[in-house]
XYZ file of C-alpha atoms in Angstrom:
681
model
C -23.498 -11.091 23.518
C -27.115 -11.412 24.649
C -30.115 -11.965 22.358
C -33.799 -11.207 22.937
C -36.423 -12.408 20.443
C -39.682 -10.488 20.110
C -42.667 -12.283 18.586
C -45.737 -10.483 19.886
C -47.125 -7.198 21.077
C -46.654 -6.131 24.680
C -47.053 -2.818 26.422
C -44.373 -0.741 28.105
C -44.533 2.609 29.788
C -41.575 4.640 30.965
C -41.629 8.264 31.963
C -39.603 11.176 33.367
C -36.551 12.687 31.753
C -32.898 11.961 31.140
C -30.696 14.829 32.258
C -27.064 15.732 31.645
C -25.196 18.233 33.803
C -24.631 21.532 32.092
C -21.105 21.711 30.696
C -20.206 18.275 32.084
C -16.706 17.517 30.894
C -16.446 20.889 29.172
C -13.326 22.984 28.729
C -13.766 26.465 27.346
C -11.089 28.234 25.330
C -11.830 31.770 24.192
C -9.898 33.234 21.260
C -11.017 36.821 20.697
C -9.056 38.285 17.794
C -9.507 41.379 15.686
C -7.521 41.239 12.446
C -7.313 43.909 9.781
C -8.508 42.573 6.398
C -10.048 43.671 3.153
C -13.850 43.536 3.393
C -16.313 41.569 1.379
C -14.566 38.573 -0.198
C -11.807 35.985 -0.088
C -8.294 37.437 -0.416
C -5.240 35.699 -1.888
C -2.660 35.952 0.932
C -0.459 33.032 -0.134
C 2.901 34.768 -0.348
C 2.289 37.149 2.537
C 1.435 34.170 4.746
C 4.804 32.546 3.992
C 3.597 29.793 1.652
C 6.062 29.853 -1.228
C 6.395 26.418 -2.816
C 5.394 24.827 -6.092
C 3.881 21.340 -6.241
C 6.407 20.360 -8.896
C 8.985 22.439 -10.793
C 8.438 23.898 -14.264
C 11.187 21.706 -15.710
C 9.763 18.488 -14.234
C 8.628 16.206 -17.069
C 5.492 14.154 -16.432
C 5.539 10.707 -18.011
C 2.247 9.211 -16.792
C -1.310 10.436 -16.346
C -1.321 9.679 -12.632
C 1.286 12.406 -12.125
C -1.047 15.198 -13.255
C -3.745 14.060 -10.816
C -1.639 14.952 -7.756
C -1.473 17.785 -5.243
C -2.339 16.999 -1.634
C -2.512 18.905 1.665
C -3.757 18.411 5.221
C -4.524 20.852 8.057
C -3.940 19.961 11.703
C -2.451 21.400 14.898
C 0.458 18.954 15.191
C 2.221 20.771 18.063
C -0.895 21.470 20.136
C -0.329 25.205 20.437
C -3.839 26.126 19.324
C -2.848 27.293 15.827
C -3.614 24.964 12.930
C -0.620 23.959 10.813
C -0.434 22.890 7.175
C 1.240 19.920 5.468
C 1.652 19.728 1.683
C 2.865 16.938 -0.595
C 5.074 17.400 -3.639
C 5.787 15.282 -6.682
C 9.463 16.036 -7.242
C 10.749 17.286 -3.912
C 10.536 16.838 -0.154
C 7.148 17.397 1.466
C 6.673 20.578 3.495
C 5.337 21.002 7.021
C 4.318 24.625 7.529
C 4.077 25.533 11.210
C 1.534 28.235 12.017
C 3.405 30.908 13.961
C 0.214 32.588 15.183
C -0.788 36.223 15.450
C 0.269 36.638 19.077
C 3.839 35.479 18.467
C 4.231 36.981 15.017
C 1.860 39.907 14.388
C 3.822 41.488 11.533
C 5.634 38.616 9.801
C 4.393 35.634 7.776
C 2.011 33.219 9.447
C 3.708 30.026 8.298
C 7.310 28.790 8.483
C 8.792 25.659 6.889
C 9.856 23.356 9.746
C 10.013 20.140 7.717
C 13.649 19.296 8.361
C 13.546 20.169 12.055
C 10.375 18.093 12.475
C 11.904 15.081 10.706
C 9.677 15.247 7.622
C 12.224 14.239 4.993
C 10.329 11.935 2.599
C 11.124 12.520 -1.070
C 9.173 9.881 -2.957
C 6.431 11.333 -5.220
C 3.930 11.815 -2.392
C 0.275 12.584 -2.975
C -2.499 12.178 -0.382
C -2.151 13.125 3.291
C -4.231 13.098 6.466
C -3.739 13.803 10.172
C -5.085 11.421 12.828
C -4.195 10.445 16.393
C -3.583 6.743 15.776
C -2.340 5.947 19.296
C -4.696 8.171 21.337
C -1.784 9.959 22.992
C -3.278 13.388 22.312
C -1.155 14.509 19.370
C -1.647 14.171 15.620
C 0.169 11.615 13.504
C 0.451 11.880 9.730
C -0.256 9.317 6.991
C 1.074 9.997 3.488
C 0.433 8.107 0.234
C 2.742 7.909 -2.779
C 2.364 7.340 -6.508
C 4.677 5.098 -8.537
C 6.348 3.950 -5.335
C 6.509 0.685 -3.386
C 5.185 1.818 0.019
C 3.333 4.418 2.107
C 4.560 6.518 5.042
C 3.334 7.002 8.611
C 4.937 9.829 10.596
C 4.333 9.258 14.312
C 4.266 12.393 16.461
C 6.830 12.285 19.280
C 5.104 15.032 21.270
C 8.085 17.398 21.058
C 7.540 18.877 17.610
C 9.232 16.000 15.800
C 8.119 12.834 14.022
C 9.450 9.330 13.437
C 8.548 7.470 10.259
C 7.173 4.095 11.458
C 4.982 2.714 8.682
C 6.969 -0.516 8.411
C 7.085 -1.001 12.185
C 3.315 -0.498 12.476
C 2.340 -2.637 9.465
C 1.004 0.371 7.572
C 3.573 0.668 4.767
C 1.812 -1.897 2.512
C 5.039 -2.477 0.597
C 4.223 -4.243 -2.669
C 5.940 -5.587 -5.759
C 3.366 -3.571 -7.698
C 3.979 0.160 -7.288
C 1.263 2.065 -5.462
C -0.788 4.889 -6.928
C -2.000 6.194 -3.585
C -4.611 8.930 -3.348
C -6.919 9.879 -0.477
C -6.675 8.775 3.145
C -9.646 8.548 5.509
C -9.538 8.169 9.298
C -12.521 6.786 11.220
C -13.398 4.342 14.003
C -15.593 1.988 11.984
C -15.752 -0.724 14.690
C -16.315 1.733 17.578
C -13.520 0.380 19.727
C -12.150 3.856 20.454
C -9.226 3.718 18.008
C -8.884 5.307 14.566
C -8.768 2.974 11.574
C -7.535 3.969 8.100
C -8.872 3.553 4.578
C -6.589 4.296 1.617
C -7.611 4.767 -2.034
C -5.584 3.845 -5.115
C -6.146 4.599 -8.779
C -5.356 2.702 -11.973
C -4.168 -0.580 -10.407
C -4.895 -3.738 -12.407
C -6.998 -6.155 -10.380
C -4.883 -8.986 -11.761
C -1.663 -7.571 -10.316
C 0.212 -9.665 -7.736
C -0.349 -8.537 -4.136
C -3.501 -6.692 -5.196
C -4.698 -7.142 -1.602
C -2.233 -4.416 -0.579
C -3.945 -1.765 -2.735
C -7.028 0.282 -1.730
C -7.133 -1.161 1.741
C -8.827 -0.949 5.121
C -6.343 -0.966 8.008
C -7.846 -1.833 11.395
C -6.176 -0.347 14.451
C -5.228 -3.097 16.908
C -6.269 -0.767 19.721
C -5.405 -1.048 23.392
C -3.275 -4.169 22.911
C -1.016 -2.438 20.340
C -2.020 1.225 19.978
C -1.440 2.575 16.491
C -0.477 -0.766 14.954
C -2.574 -2.087 12.105
C -3.919 -5.167 10.347
C -5.089 -5.257 6.738
C -8.708 -6.437 7.024
C -9.915 -5.330 3.584
C -11.124 -8.727 2.422
C -12.521 -9.989 5.725
C -14.384 -6.708 6.286
C -15.975 -6.891 2.809
C -14.645 -3.611 1.397
C -12.601 -4.873 -1.531
C -12.633 -2.253 -4.313
C -13.545 -4.388 -7.315
C -16.511 -3.162 -9.329
C -17.927 -5.871 -11.659
C -16.859 -5.300 -15.247
C -13.792 -3.236 -14.379
C -10.238 -4.440 -14.974
C -8.746 -1.886 -12.592
C -9.475 -0.224 -9.287
C -9.947 3.521 -9.726
C -10.644 4.736 -6.197
C -9.943 8.438 -5.582
C -11.644 9.538 -2.351
C -13.082 7.534 0.540
C -14.958 8.715 3.611
C -16.018 7.023 6.831
C -19.452 8.573 7.467
C -22.726 7.534 9.085
C -25.235 7.847 6.250
C -28.107 5.883 7.794
C -27.885 7.393 11.300
C -27.459 4.056 13.066
C -24.400 5.241 14.990
C -21.911 3.259 12.878
C -19.632 4.702 10.203
C -20.278 3.484 6.669
C -17.674 3.742 3.898
C -18.348 5.830 0.778
C -15.854 5.734 -2.097
C -15.899 8.089 -5.088
C -14.022 6.595 -8.019
C -13.210 6.950 -11.685
C -14.654 4.913 -14.591
C -18.081 4.235 -13.000
C -16.532 2.363 -10.070
C -17.784 4.386 -7.086
C -19.024 2.196 -4.253
C -20.997 2.512 -1.027
C -20.499 0.047 1.832
C -22.972 -0.164 4.738
C -21.586 -0.970 8.174
C -22.980 -4.254 9.528
C -21.963 -3.277 13.092
C -19.938 -6.471 13.513
C -16.667 -5.461 11.852
C -17.933 -6.102 8.319
C -19.654 -4.119 5.565
C -22.246 -4.874 2.887
C -21.891 -3.278 -0.546
C -25.104 -1.474 -1.501
C -24.166 0.996 -4.234
C -26.784 0.309 -6.891
C -29.591 -0.271 -4.381
C -28.866 3.156 -2.878
C -29.103 4.910 -6.248
C -25.383 5.707 -6.396
C -22.838 5.155 -9.201
C -24.606 7.117 -11.891
C -21.573 9.264 -12.759
C -18.888 8.304 -15.261
C -15.804 9.739 -13.560
C -16.187 10.713 -9.906
C -13.285 12.283 -8.032
C -13.766 14.654 -5.093
C -16.241 14.022 -2.290
C -18.050 16.173 0.283
C -20.756 15.410 2.849
C -23.141 17.843 4.517
C -26.755 18.186 5.570
C -27.758 20.736 2.950
C -31.513 20.651 3.656
C -31.316 20.282 7.469
C -33.233 17.027 7.668
C -30.635 15.229 9.800
C -29.361 13.139 6.885
C -25.977 13.724 5.260
C -26.096 14.475 1.534
C -23.222 13.601 -0.822
C -21.653 15.913 -3.428
C -19.175 14.351 -5.873
C -17.085 16.194 -8.440
C -16.853 14.748 -11.944
C -15.820 15.792 -15.444
C -18.488 18.456 -16.091
C -21.438 16.405 -14.758
C -21.049 16.668 -10.970
C -23.329 14.569 -8.787
C -25.441 15.653 -5.823
C -27.006 12.718 -4.016
C -29.728 13.885 -1.641
C -30.102 11.443 1.240
C -33.719 10.238 1.404
C -33.238 7.965 4.415
C -33.739 4.233 4.320
C -30.340 3.887 2.622
C -31.515 5.505 -0.608
C -30.503 8.689 -2.461
C -31.868 10.963 -5.180
C -29.443 12.452 -7.737
C -30.222 16.188 -8.105
C -27.092 17.969 -9.376
C -28.697 19.327 -12.531
C -31.740 20.594 -10.664
C -29.467 22.468 -8.255
C -27.264 24.007 -10.948
C -24.132 22.091 -10.002
C -23.218 20.640 -13.399
C -21.071 21.969 -16.274
C -18.488 23.086 -13.729
C -15.260 21.902 -15.363
C -12.979 18.968 -14.651
C -13.712 18.658 -10.929
C -11.482 17.495 -8.051
C -11.519 18.631 -4.415
C -14.773 19.889 -2.911
C -16.234 20.845 0.461
C -19.316 22.299 2.108
C -18.651 25.468 4.122
C -20.514 28.333 5.728
C -18.538 31.224 4.296
C -20.760 33.994 5.718
C -21.631 32.301 9.020
C -25.285 32.673 8.083
C -26.196 29.083 8.946
C -26.542 27.826 5.355
C -24.019 25.391 3.893
C -22.323 26.786 0.801
C -20.234 24.659 -1.589
C -16.771 25.092 -3.108
C -14.786 22.980 -5.588
C -11.538 22.983 -7.543
C -11.039 21.823 -11.123
C -8.626 21.677 -14.044
C -6.677 19.123 -16.059
C -4.040 19.008 -18.789
C -2.683 16.026 -20.772
C 0.454 14.637 -19.174
C 2.248 14.495 -22.541
C 2.693 18.294 -22.464
C 3.870 20.737 -19.833
C 1.312 22.957 -18.134
C 2.876 26.086 -19.616
C 2.951 24.677 -23.154
C -0.608 23.330 -22.992
C -2.199 26.636 -21.979
C 0.114 28.732 -24.164
C -1.195 26.941 -27.252
C -4.918 26.900 -26.751
C -5.693 24.948 -23.607
C -8.652 26.449 -21.718
C -8.271 26.925 -17.982
C -11.129 26.003 -15.667
C -12.020 28.448 -12.907
C -12.875 27.346 -9.389
C -16.519 27.346 -8.335
C -18.166 28.708 -5.206
C -21.920 28.291 -4.795
C -23.703 30.423 -2.235
C -26.662 28.839 -0.458
C -29.683 31.062 0.136
C -32.292 28.943 1.924
C -31.622 25.965 -0.315
C -31.011 27.838 -3.585
C -27.405 27.525 -4.810
C -25.930 30.356 -6.891
C -22.422 30.516 -8.379
C -20.780 33.608 -6.834
C -17.127 32.665 -7.419
C -15.929 35.884 -9.043
C -17.855 38.286 -6.826
C -16.449 36.585 -3.727
C -12.849 36.586 -4.923
C -12.536 32.879 -5.821
C -10.721 33.262 -9.133
C -8.035 30.564 -9.151
C -7.474 29.234 -12.680
C -4.782 26.735 -11.717
C -5.288 22.995 -11.867
C -6.645 22.735 -8.348
C -6.629 19.214 -6.941
C -6.561 19.244 -3.148
C -8.799 21.700 -1.281
C -9.225 22.140 2.480
C -10.870 24.401 5.034
C -9.250 25.741 8.190
C -9.414 28.864 10.337
C -5.678 29.511 10.278
C -6.006 33.049 11.761
C -8.619 32.071 14.375
C -10.998 34.894 13.571
C -14.088 32.686 13.422
C -14.531 32.121 9.698
C -13.411 29.399 7.286
C -10.341 30.037 5.143
C -9.556 27.975 2.027
C -6.314 26.369 0.837
C -5.984 25.067 -2.728
C -3.157 22.784 -3.911
C -2.549 23.301 -7.638
C -0.885 20.621 -9.767
C 2.547 21.734 -10.979
C 1.925 25.330 -9.905
C 1.958 27.408 -6.697
C -0.951 26.874 -4.290
C -3.389 29.540 -3.129
C -4.358 30.468 0.414
C -7.659 32.335 0.423
C -8.275 34.283 3.618
C -11.960 34.759 4.374
C -12.475 38.520 4.574
C -16.252 38.567 4.149
C -16.830 40.027 7.641
C -20.576 39.456 7.623
C -20.972 40.349 11.280
C -22.722 37.042 11.884
C -22.062 34.990 15.006
C -20.203 31.671 15.010
C -19.100 28.785 17.154
C -16.274 26.266 16.668
C -16.171 22.939 18.474
C -13.021 20.904 19.111
C -13.769 17.496 20.595
C -11.594 15.527 23.012
C -12.608 11.888 23.316
C -12.025 9.738 26.386
C -13.647 6.388 25.594
C -14.039 7.510 21.983
C -10.965 8.194 19.861
C -9.069 11.204 21.202
C -10.287 13.544 18.422
C -13.930 12.503 18.589
C -13.837 11.669 14.862
C -17.266 10.370 13.834
C -19.195 12.333 16.461
C -22.631 13.662 15.487
C -23.563 17.163 16.640
C -27.045 18.707 16.750
C -27.285 22.467 17.249
C -30.457 24.406 18.120
C -29.618 28.104 18.045
C -32.895 29.380 19.484
C -35.507 27.377 21.362
C -38.161 26.162 18.924
C -35.934 26.650 15.879
C -35.203 23.718 13.568
C -31.946 21.942 14.457
C -28.851 21.688 12.310
C -26.715 18.566 12.098
C -22.976 18.086 11.707
C -20.548 15.179 11.677
C -16.877 15.462 12.631
C -14.922 13.863 9.810
C -11.369 12.573 9.568
C -11.677 12.034 5.841
C -10.260 13.543 2.686
C -11.929 15.929 0.229
C -9.657 14.511 -2.512
C -6.054 13.990 -1.341
C -6.630 16.805 1.180
C -8.081 17.090 4.670
C -9.839 19.848 6.632
C -9.016 20.947 10.138
C -10.879 18.544 12.458
C -13.343 20.962 14.049
C -17.090 21.518 13.804
C -17.778 24.998 12.419
C -21.224 26.447 13.130
C -22.435 29.694 11.566
C -25.098 31.329 13.737
C -26.409 34.202 11.625
C -27.538 37.301 13.490
C -27.752 35.472 16.827
C -26.790 37.716 19.751
C -27.687 35.452 22.660
C -26.163 32.135 23.758
C -26.872 29.034 21.683
C -29.922 27.274 23.121
C -28.559 23.712 23.031
C -25.870 21.476 21.584
C -26.185 17.696 21.600
C -23.095 15.582 20.956
C -23.424 11.904 20.183
C -19.932 10.535 20.678
C -18.678 7.478 18.746
C -18.671 5.499 21.997
C -22.440 5.925 22.310
C -22.208 8.606 24.989
C -24.706 11.449 24.585
C -23.786 14.882 25.940
C -26.010 17.944 26.265
C -24.835 21.558 26.531
C -27.165 24.470 27.229
C -26.855 28.246 26.876
C -23.487 28.159 25.121
C -21.855 31.585 24.581
C -21.304 32.577 20.946
C -18.182 33.698 19.035
C -15.741 31.324 20.649
C -13.930 28.035 20.192
C -15.021 25.369 22.674
C -12.864 22.401 23.535
C -15.334 19.792 24.743
C -14.232 16.701 26.631
C -16.276 13.519 26.444
C -17.842 12.826 29.874
C -16.669 9.806 31.817
C -18.829 6.764 31.150
C -20.836 4.678 33.571
C -20.235 1.057 32.574
C -21.242 -2.459 33.527
C -18.596 -2.684 36.251
C -19.983 0.487 37.859
C -23.503 -0.929 37.678
C -22.382 -4.157 39.352
C -20.898 -2.188 42.241
C -24.141 -0.222 42.601
C -26.373 -3.350 42.625
C -24.515 -6.046 44.573
C -22.868 -6.274 47.985
C -19.091 -6.006 48.013
C -18.635 -9.645 49.006
C -20.139 -10.769 45.669
C -18.308 -8.383 43.298
C -15.719 -10.985 42.294
C -18.132 -13.923 42.099
C -18.925 -14.710 38.433
C -21.895 -16.857 39.509
C -23.511 -13.707 40.909
C -22.300 -10.815 38.733
C -21.576 -12.602 35.418
C -23.168 -11.210 32.267
C -25.318 -14.283 31.597
C -26.418 -14.900 35.207
C -30.143 -14.639 35.985
C -30.013 -14.458 39.777
C -33.655 -13.558 40.389
C -35.036 -16.085 37.893
C -37.145 -13.609 35.912
C -35.718 -14.617 32.533
C -33.438 -11.595 32.199
C -29.672 -11.968 32.486
C -27.552 -9.405 34.305
C -26.589 -7.884 30.960
C -30.243 -7.474 30.002
C -31.178 -6.131 33.435
C -28.368 -3.585 33.067
C -29.443 -2.609 29.550
C -33.135 -2.179 30.373
C -32.807 -0.590 33.809
C -34.208 -3.532 35.802
C -33.239 -4.572 39.341
C -31.117 -7.769 39.117
C -32.364 -8.912 42.532
C -36.072 -8.295 41.991
C -38.327 -10.460 39.799
C -39.442 -8.419 36.795
C -42.762 -9.081 35.036
C -42.842 -6.403 32.307
C -41.405 -6.763 28.824
C -38.904 -4.166 27.603
C -40.186 -4.403 24.007
C -43.349 -3.639 22.040
C -44.457 -3.690 18.396
C -47.347 -1.629 17.035
C -48.636 0.136 13.935
C -47.931 3.834 13.481
C -51.297 5.528 13.836
C -50.001 8.473 11.822
C -49.018 6.579 8.680
C -51.208 3.496 8.979
C -48.743 1.203 7.241
C -45.495 1.808 9.113
C -44.414 -0.285 12.076
C -43.176 1.024 15.403
C -40.714 -1.061 17.414
C -40.143 0.232 20.920
C -37.654 -1.020 23.443
C -35.982 0.166 26.623
C -32.788 1.963 25.777
C -29.618 2.285 27.925
C -30.480 3.669 31.337
C -30.291 7.394 31.917
C -27.222 7.084 34.158
C -25.745 3.855 32.731
C -25.475 1.818 29.571
C -22.708 3.860 27.971
C -20.858 0.701 26.932
C -23.842 -1.018 25.318
C -24.496 -1.734 21.650
C -27.964 -2.732 20.413
C -28.292 -4.714 17.176
C -31.845 -4.508 15.779
C -32.523 -7.365 13.365
C -35.410 -9.091 11.593
C -36.004 -12.516 10.097
C -38.750 -14.224 8.145
C -37.674 -17.767 9.022
C -35.740 -17.543 12.327
C -32.629 -18.757 10.498
C -31.399 -15.769 8.462
C -31.216 -12.413 10.237
C -30.634 -8.993 8.659
C -30.206 -5.492 10.105
C -33.511 -3.677 10.504
C -33.515 -0.653 8.170
C -35.059 2.201 10.148
C -36.654 5.269 8.583
C -36.769 7.236 11.827
C -35.411 6.734 15.323
C -36.509 8.715 18.363
C -35.286 8.418 21.939
C -38.065 9.101 24.461
C -36.857 10.067 27.963
C -37.639 7.796 30.897
C -37.015 7.463 34.628
C -34.917 4.296 34.830
C -34.683 3.742 31.094
C -35.196 5.763 27.978
C -37.288 4.269 25.177
C -36.065 3.827 21.605
C -38.888 4.296 19.103
C -38.023 2.918 15.661
C -40.269 3.500 12.648
C -39.831 1.091 9.757
C -41.798 -0.203 6.806
C -42.289 -3.947 6.471
C -45.262 -6.149 5.641
C -46.060 -9.818 6.052
C -44.913 -12.086 8.859
C -41.530 -11.464 10.434
C -39.646 -11.711 13.710
C -37.653 -9.002 15.471
C -34.796 -9.477 17.875
C -32.366 -7.409 19.907
C -28.774 -8.472 20.341
C -27.032 -6.663 23.144
C -23.267 -6.413 23.432
C -20.761 -4.647 25.642
C -18.141 -2.500 23.970
C -14.565 -3.508 24.881
């Protein structure tokens, strides 16, 4: 770790432009398909597709409320054949793995076949939440499953041959406890940016006074290269203990690793029952700081499902949360603050909400919104409750027309009146639009095929990480369809929508576009930035993360071979030319380690446009290096206590040997700024 303290104004001037080779590290997979379908709406194709299960049987008697909150599913291509498969949990029977048979192999028969037994999926233990994630970076998807009223969780490790081995105990992910678990959603994300997926698990209704409470609602850190896919429970040390003041229980339903302040590090957002939702900001050192109230969150009484999307195209992810009638829509204002606007957008009075997700159902470029809902008292059966006066809630689908949301559920064929809990999006037929799967509590599910056929163009991005995790989970994507047009922003998530998980792809609706997409920028979790230009439309792209240029490469480019193994010459903290900059700092700022440097890489000034805002500029990782660097921007008023600098806007200005980071922030009085520079492992 290297630290630079800035206490005065200096000038710096870098110019020229950073360039990335067109389609560097890019694999292109084209899937042109023409499928016959009914026009104009979503079609219920559940039975025809081969999905014929019930989440629990009619004669199953529920004895606790937690049982009627269940119904999970997860979409992922577990066998790597290019067709997304479907996993569903059940309360009273073995889980089901539905393999997608694909149109080419099976044009006339059902799409899905139950391969659970052949694949080794044989758990029968009141399962609930599920999520796919490549925990060991071997290129195939593993499966984490939570249970209710059971002592442990399950981790099915993909063997690469279509089968799985259950290894939760072996990998320290079972969390076996004397207090039964009530497991709900699972979220995958690389919160410490070491290139390996970590796991957060939510639990509901667990007394905080229970023994072994530390094994409930936990953060599991992946041990990484030393032990790929093995985990340590770091909940307490990382500062993400679910324990809202004034509550006797933890009521967490849905958690998501997501970068809400655009600092390149995944934060943790948790929607929860009984006014216990929480928001944890990533401190970029393996820990988090709870900032729920300060952000304007936790205004709902019972918050369940969770969805993130940039609804207003300002580059900041907004947060939609389902509740009992009074849903919440938190518009991201930047600066780690939110404005609650559900009522103003017509998103309230929508029933007893659960799973939710943003989608672009017409490929018109606007994010629409869909949610499930429904609940019955556990003391009665579903059939009895609705037979004698219970009112069924209908699903909701809001169409987005340039920021105006309108409920179009019935006219677009979304008519499910079951008690929908889990909800996910996937393009199971690979025709370029988003299909919807709904898991109903105690009843059959529904597969809605998207038959809107708008004629609009589309693009789907599947990411393959190299230094980042193999799926690229956490990557930020900026798409400019036409030169000069406002960009759109996406984040690849490995999270749950409420005990359910989407297919891990970026889906981009392109409207009436007929020419190639102008540009796509991918900011990988590792810090690598990749630019694509003139990308053909109506296809699925598999994009590989470019190889990184790291400190070791820089050393070889700057020093003679005879010195490459001499730590007194090439060590990180060595200042060989005596200019006050260590090798690490020379590498970070694009300086020559064997030439005395007289210019400062940092400057502080007032923003001439706003008058009151401050601008902090510093040399950013070099155009052809610095891919393994992390910059920590911090301030202090006394040189003893340092805090992360909250930035309202960050711009990267291109340069010849270095780029320049331009940070706009609001702060008055006397203060100090510093940069801490670290190499990623």
